Amino acid sequence: MSKKFKDKTLSSLPEGSVIGTSSLRRTAQLARNMPHLKVQNIRGNLNTRLRKLDDANSCYAAIILATAGVKRMGWDDRISQILEPEEALYAVGQGALGVECRESDKKIRCLLESLFDVETTLRCVCERSFLKTLGGGCSAPVAVSSSLNNKELTITGAVWSLDGKTLIKSTSKKELYLPDDDGEPPRKCPYQEPRLYCSVVPVRTVSSLSLLGAETLGKDLAKSLIKKNALDVMSQARNEILDSK
């Protein structure tokens, strides 16, 4: 939030206040949930965007950034408001860190196991499966929110038109197989390469049944949105973006 609006929230900003974001997903949600605001494109890294906000002649009342990125830079004091999932869903896998390695490199995979987080992995597999089934990307407003409570994995997914007027949204839940011990090995046959779950290589701290359940949940949610014409909404958004270029 800019200094002159430091005590405000997005919902309490004056009519016509300009919000900076380069995200189609955020733009569509703001248009639908906070129509009193205006959205203007803003680009650059975190330093650049914050500098544009702080400029004395800035047109921005606030800018929207990913909380995870701001916190990783140690700039928690710049966060004026955290948007909850009820206010704005996020991009698939947003905030999660992934390390890429060769699937067949057992030594490196063993070293990386200490960085592995079961909840993050299951949620990411579910979210990525949702997006993969929809065939979405950065060219259409698609967003999710997921949580894992005890053994129940919940995911909410949505698709918007660019102006936010059309919304197709649904929530699905599934109880996963989460053993109390260290989990089952991702493969039983030493000669069989492990199956990938949306490009995620399983490790021995998570059950393959859990990963399959997360993947299936995301896929089924996407299929439910497709039945509600989500693909038509996404296609129209892509066409509008191409026409504007």
Tab-separated table of C-alpha atoms in Angstrom:
chain	number	residue	atom	x	y	z
A	1	MET	CA	0.000	0.000	0.000
A	2	SER	CA	1.279	3.515	-0.745
A	3	LYS	CA	2.138	5.700	2.245
A	4	LYS	CA	-0.961	7.883	1.980
A	5	PHE	CA	-3.167	4.789	2.165
A	6	LYS	CA	-1.121	2.871	4.736
A	7	ASP	CA	-4.100	2.386	7.084
A	8	LYS	CA	-6.434	1.199	4.322
A	9	THR	CA	-7.286	-2.206	2.914
A	10	LEU	CA	-8.176	-2.879	-0.707
A	11	SER	CA	-11.876	-2.950	0.094
A	12	SER	CA	-11.714	0.408	1.914
A	13	LEU	CA	-9.705	2.284	-0.722
A	14	PRO	CA	-11.495	5.208	-2.394
A	15	GLU	CA	-13.466	4.659	-5.581
A	16	GLY	CA	-11.221	4.602	-8.631
A	17	SER	CA	-8.000	3.808	-6.764
A	18	VAL	CA	-5.391	2.230	-9.041
A	19	ILE	CA	-3.985	-1.189	-8.155
A	20	GLY	CA	-0.857	-2.464	-9.853
A	21	THR	CA	-0.559	-6.073	-10.985
A	22	SER	CA	0.621	-7.902	-14.094
A	23	SER	CA	-1.459	-10.999	-13.304
A	24	LEU	CA	-4.552	-11.799	-15.368
A	25	ARG	CA	-5.702	-14.003	-12.502
A	26	ARG	CA	-5.551	-11.162	-9.969
A	27	THR	CA	-7.017	-8.653	-12.395
A	28	ALA	CA	-10.076	-10.825	-13.032
A	29	GLN	CA	-10.637	-11.444	-9.320
A	30	LEU	CA	-10.294	-7.754	-8.448
A	31	ALA	CA	-12.735	-6.847	-11.212
A	32	ARG	CA	-15.277	-9.269	-9.794
A	33	ASN	CA	-14.768	-8.816	-6.046
A	34	MET	CA	-13.762	-5.130	-5.837
A	35	PRO	CA	-15.274	-3.311	-8.828
A	36	HIS	CA	-14.628	0.085	-7.216
A	37	LEU	CA	-10.909	-0.324	-7.980
A	38	LYS	CA	-9.029	0.168	-11.244
A	39	VAL	CA	-6.254	-2.189	-12.295
A	40	GLN	CA	-3.169	-1.041	-14.144
A	41	ASN	CA	-0.387	-3.233	-15.442
A	42	ILE	CA	2.919	-3.060	-13.564
A	43	ARG	CA	6.099	-4.923	-14.454
A	44	GLY	CA	9.614	-5.434	-13.146
A	45	ASN	CA	11.238	-7.268	-10.247
A	46	LEU	CA	10.262	-6.610	-6.634
A	47	ASN	CA	12.653	-3.680	-6.282
A	48	THR	CA	11.312	-2.028	-9.413
A	49	ARG	CA	7.656	-2.498	-8.518
A	50	LEU	CA	8.072	-1.203	-4.979
A	51	ARG	CA	10.018	1.789	-6.293
A	52	LYS	CA	7.157	2.578	-8.681
A	53	LEU	CA	4.732	2.407	-5.762
A	54	ASP	CA	6.860	4.689	-3.576
A	55	ASP	CA	7.491	7.293	-6.290
A	56	ALA	CA	6.054	10.684	-5.345
A	57	ASN	CA	4.206	10.862	-8.656
A	58	SER	CA	2.984	7.265	-8.530
A	59	CYS	CA	-0.530	6.564	-9.780
A	60	TYR	CA	-0.724	3.391	-7.677
A	61	ALA	CA	-2.636	3.245	-4.412
A	62	ALA	CA	-1.324	-0.291	-3.910
A	63	ILE	CA	0.328	-3.150	-5.745
A	64	ILE	CA	-0.302	-6.860	-5.346
A	65	LEU	CA	2.670	-9.189	-4.972
A	66	ALA	CA	3.173	-12.787	-3.911
A	67	THR	CA	3.653	-12.857	-0.137
A	68	ALA	CA	6.194	-15.669	-0.373
A	69	GLY	CA	8.530	-13.640	-2.579
A	70	VAL	CA	8.344	-10.547	-0.378
A	71	LYS	CA	9.047	-12.586	2.753
A	72	ARG	CA	11.987	-14.365	1.151
A	73	MET	CA	13.544	-10.951	0.571
A	74	GLY	CA	13.014	-10.099	4.254
A	75	TRP	CA	10.648	-7.240	3.437
A	76	ASP	CA	7.780	-8.268	5.708
A	77	ASP	CA	7.258	-4.641	6.750
A	78	ARG	CA	6.106	-3.812	3.215
A	79	ILE	CA	3.121	-6.158	3.490
A	80	SER	CA	0.016	-4.086	4.262
A	81	GLN	CA	-2.606	-6.782	3.741
A	82	ILE	CA	-2.613	-10.507	3.089
A	83	LEU	CA	-5.389	-11.629	0.772
A	84	GLU	CA	-7.013	-14.815	2.033
A	85	PRO	CA	-8.262	-17.491	-0.395
A	86	GLU	CA	-11.808	-16.226	0.106
A	87	GLU	CA	-10.680	-12.901	-1.393
A	88	ALA	CA	-8.231	-14.097	-4.049
A	89	LEU	CA	-7.179	-17.576	-5.093
A	90	TYR	CA	-3.536	-18.018	-6.067
A	91	ALA	CA	-1.570	-19.478	-8.974
A	92	VAL	CA	-0.907	-23.203	-9.083
A	93	GLY	CA	2.128	-24.020	-6.940
A	94	GLN	CA	2.615	-20.409	-5.875
A	95	GLY	CA	4.974	-20.083	-2.912
A	96	ALA	CA	6.370	-23.612	-3.256
A	97	LEU	CA	10.030	-24.223	-4.084
A	98	GLY	CA	10.930	-27.040	-6.435
A	99	VAL	CA	14.376	-28.469	-7.128
A	100	GLU	CA	14.929	-29.960	-10.556
A	101	CYS	CA	17.154	-32.981	-11.059
A	102	ARG	CA	17.513	-35.999	-13.325
A	103	GLU	CA	14.932	-38.652	-12.546
A	104	SER	CA	17.577	-41.394	-12.770
A	105	ASP	CA	20.148	-39.636	-10.543
A	106	LYS	CA	19.623	-41.617	-7.333
A	107	LYS	CA	22.501	-39.933	-5.490
A	108	ILE	CA	21.146	-36.423	-5.984
A	109	ARG	CA	17.590	-37.546	-5.243
A	110	CYS	CA	18.824	-39.029	-1.964
A	111	LEU	CA	20.508	-35.735	-1.036
A	112	LEU	CA	17.346	-33.802	-1.848
A	113	GLU	CA	15.150	-35.952	0.388
A	114	SER	CA	16.066	-33.785	3.390
A	115	LEU	CA	14.334	-30.839	1.667
A	116	PHE	CA	11.203	-32.811	0.873
A	117	ASP	CA	7.945	-31.724	2.520
A	118	VAL	CA	5.024	-34.129	2.310
A	119	GLU	CA	2.188	-31.596	2.620
A	120	THR	CA	3.699	-29.184	0.088
A	121	THR	CA	4.291	-32.016	-2.366
A	122	LEU	CA	0.778	-33.431	-2.124
A	123	ARG	CA	-0.807	-30.019	-2.520
A	124	CYS	CA	1.411	-29.164	-5.494
A	125	VAL	CA	0.701	-32.480	-7.218
A	126	CYS	CA	-3.024	-31.876	-6.777
A	127	GLU	CA	-2.848	-28.300	-8.049
A	128	ARG	CA	-0.594	-29.192	-10.992
A	129	SER	CA	-2.887	-32.055	-11.951
A	130	PHE	CA	-5.804	-29.616	-11.966
A	131	LEU	CA	-4.008	-27.200	-14.277
A	132	LYS	CA	-2.641	-29.949	-16.513
A	133	THR	CA	-6.130	-31.376	-17.065
A	134	LEU	CA	-7.551	-27.944	-17.846
A	135	GLY	CA	-4.684	-27.224	-20.197
A	136	GLY	CA	-4.336	-23.788	-18.647
A	137	GLY	CA	-1.356	-21.542	-18.135
A	138	CYS	CA	-0.560	-17.857	-17.863
A	139	SER	CA	-2.798	-17.088	-20.859
A	140	ALA	CA	-6.050	-17.384	-18.916
A	141	PRO	CA	-7.266	-16.469	-15.403
A	142	VAL	CA	-7.023	-19.815	-13.598
A	143	ALA	CA	-6.394	-20.082	-9.852
A	144	VAL	CA	-6.533	-22.520	-6.936
A	145	SER	CA	-6.380	-22.891	-3.186
A	146	SER	CA	-5.562	-26.125	-1.357
A	147	SER	CA	-5.128	-27.407	2.179
A	148	LEU	CA	-4.270	-30.650	3.943
A	149	ASN	CA	-5.884	-31.179	7.340
A	150	ASN	CA	-5.054	-34.472	8.985
A	151	LYS	CA	-5.610	-36.806	6.015
A	152	GLU	CA	-8.155	-34.746	4.102
A	153	LEU	CA	-6.886	-32.886	1.055
A	154	THR	CA	-9.105	-30.042	-0.151
A	155	ILE	CA	-8.728	-28.066	-3.353
A	156	THR	CA	-10.714	-25.169	-4.767
A	157	GLY	CA	-10.221	-24.269	-8.412
A	158	ALA	CA	-11.674	-21.520	-10.556
A	159	VAL	CA	-11.660	-20.015	-14.033
A	160	TRP	CA	-12.669	-16.414	-14.836
A	161	SER	CA	-13.341	-14.340	-17.886
A	162	LEU	CA	-10.877	-11.453	-18.264
A	163	ASP	CA	-13.426	-8.932	-17.007
A	164	GLY	CA	-14.270	-11.131	-14.020
A	165	LYS	CA	-17.967	-11.265	-14.873
A	166	THR	CA	-17.964	-14.997	-15.599
A	167	LEU	CA	-16.782	-17.330	-12.858
A	168	ILE	CA	-16.702	-21.123	-12.816
A	169	LYS	CA	-15.597	-22.415	-9.430
A	170	SER	CA	-15.778	-25.630	-7.442
A	171	THR	CA	-14.258	-27.385	-4.413
A	172	SER	CA	-13.401	-31.063	-3.976
A	173	LYS	CA	-12.088	-33.132	-1.065
A	174	LYS	CA	-10.454	-36.510	-0.703
A	175	GLU	CA	-9.086	-38.496	2.218
A	176	LEU	CA	-5.566	-39.661	1.468
A	177	TYR	CA	-3.608	-42.672	2.617
A	178	LEU	CA	-1.104	-41.150	5.045
A	179	PRO	CA	0.591	-43.833	7.173
A	180	ASP	CA	1.828	-42.880	10.627
A	181	ASP	CA	5.294	-44.263	9.944
A	182	ASP	CA	7.788	-43.059	7.309
A	183	GLY	CA	5.556	-44.181	4.468
A	184	GLU	CA	5.910	-46.928	1.946
A	185	PRO	CA	8.625	-47.011	-0.702
A	186	PRO	CA	7.490	-45.349	-3.931
A	187	ARG	CA	8.286	-48.582	-5.777
A	188	LYS	CA	8.454	-52.215	-4.763
A	189	CYS	CA	10.474	-53.549	-7.688
A	190	PRO	CA	14.100	-52.328	-7.683
A	191	TYR	CA	14.210	-52.554	-11.480
A	192	GLN	CA	11.151	-50.397	-12.059
A	193	GLU	CA	11.600	-46.662	-12.314
A	194	PRO	CA	9.202	-44.669	-10.078
A	195	ARG	CA	6.175	-43.110	-11.683
A	196	LEU	CA	6.117	-39.340	-12.003
A	197	TYR	CA	3.173	-37.439	-10.516
A	198	CYS	CA	2.876	-34.233	-12.551
A	199	SER	CA	6.685	-34.203	-12.905
A	200	VAL	CA	7.177	-34.855	-9.166
A	201	VAL	CA	9.468	-37.780	-8.286
A	202	PRO	CA	8.227	-39.543	-5.130
A	203	VAL	CA	10.579	-40.277	-2.230
A	204	ARG	CA	10.299	-42.792	0.581
A	205	THR	CA	8.696	-40.343	3.004
A	206	VAL	CA	5.404	-40.282	1.111
A	207	SER	CA	3.067	-43.022	0.000
A	208	SER	CA	2.510	-43.574	-3.709
A	209	LEU	CA	-1.174	-44.035	-2.846
A	210	SER	CA	-1.201	-40.519	-1.386
A	211	LEU	CA	0.392	-39.060	-4.503
A	212	LEU	CA	-2.042	-40.898	-6.747
A	213	GLY	CA	-4.949	-39.679	-4.637
A	214	ALA	CA	-3.747	-36.063	-4.849
A	215	GLU	CA	-3.255	-36.331	-8.604
A	216	THR	CA	-6.702	-37.856	-9.097
A	217	LEU	CA	-8.373	-35.204	-6.946
A	218	GLY	CA	-6.938	-32.370	-9.032
A	219	LYS	CA	-7.860	-34.101	-12.275
A	220	ASP	CA	-11.432	-34.774	-11.165
A	221	LEU	CA	-11.906	-31.161	-10.065
A	222	ALA	CA	-10.749	-29.922	-13.467
A	223	LYS	CA	-13.136	-32.307	-15.197
A	224	SER	CA	-16.020	-30.940	-13.125
A	225	LEU	CA	-15.186	-27.390	-14.279
A	226	ILE	CA	-14.877	-28.550	-17.880
A	227	LYS	CA	-18.429	-29.882	-17.665
A	228	LYS	CA	-19.465	-26.340	-16.687
A	229	ASN	CA	-17.862	-24.909	-19.868
A	230	ALA	CA	-14.568	-23.798	-18.289
A	231	LEU	CA	-12.704	-24.494	-21.533
A	232	ASP	CA	-14.953	-22.085	-23.432
A	233	VAL	CA	-14.248	-19.334	-20.893
A	234	MET	CA	-10.499	-19.989	-21.109
A	235	SER	CA	-10.579	-20.038	-24.906
A	236	GLN	CA	-12.408	-16.718	-25.036
A	237	ALA	CA	-9.860	-15.188	-22.637
A	238	ARG	CA	-6.971	-16.365	-24.814
A	239	ASN	CA	-8.614	-14.959	-27.942
A	240	GLU	CA	-9.156	-11.594	-26.267
A	241	ILE	CA	-5.492	-11.495	-25.241
A	242	LEU	CA	-4.355	-12.287	-28.792
A	243	ASP	CA	-6.679	-9.659	-30.242
A	244	SER	CA	-5.257	-7.011	-27.906
A	245	LYS	CA	-1.656	-7.602	-29.044
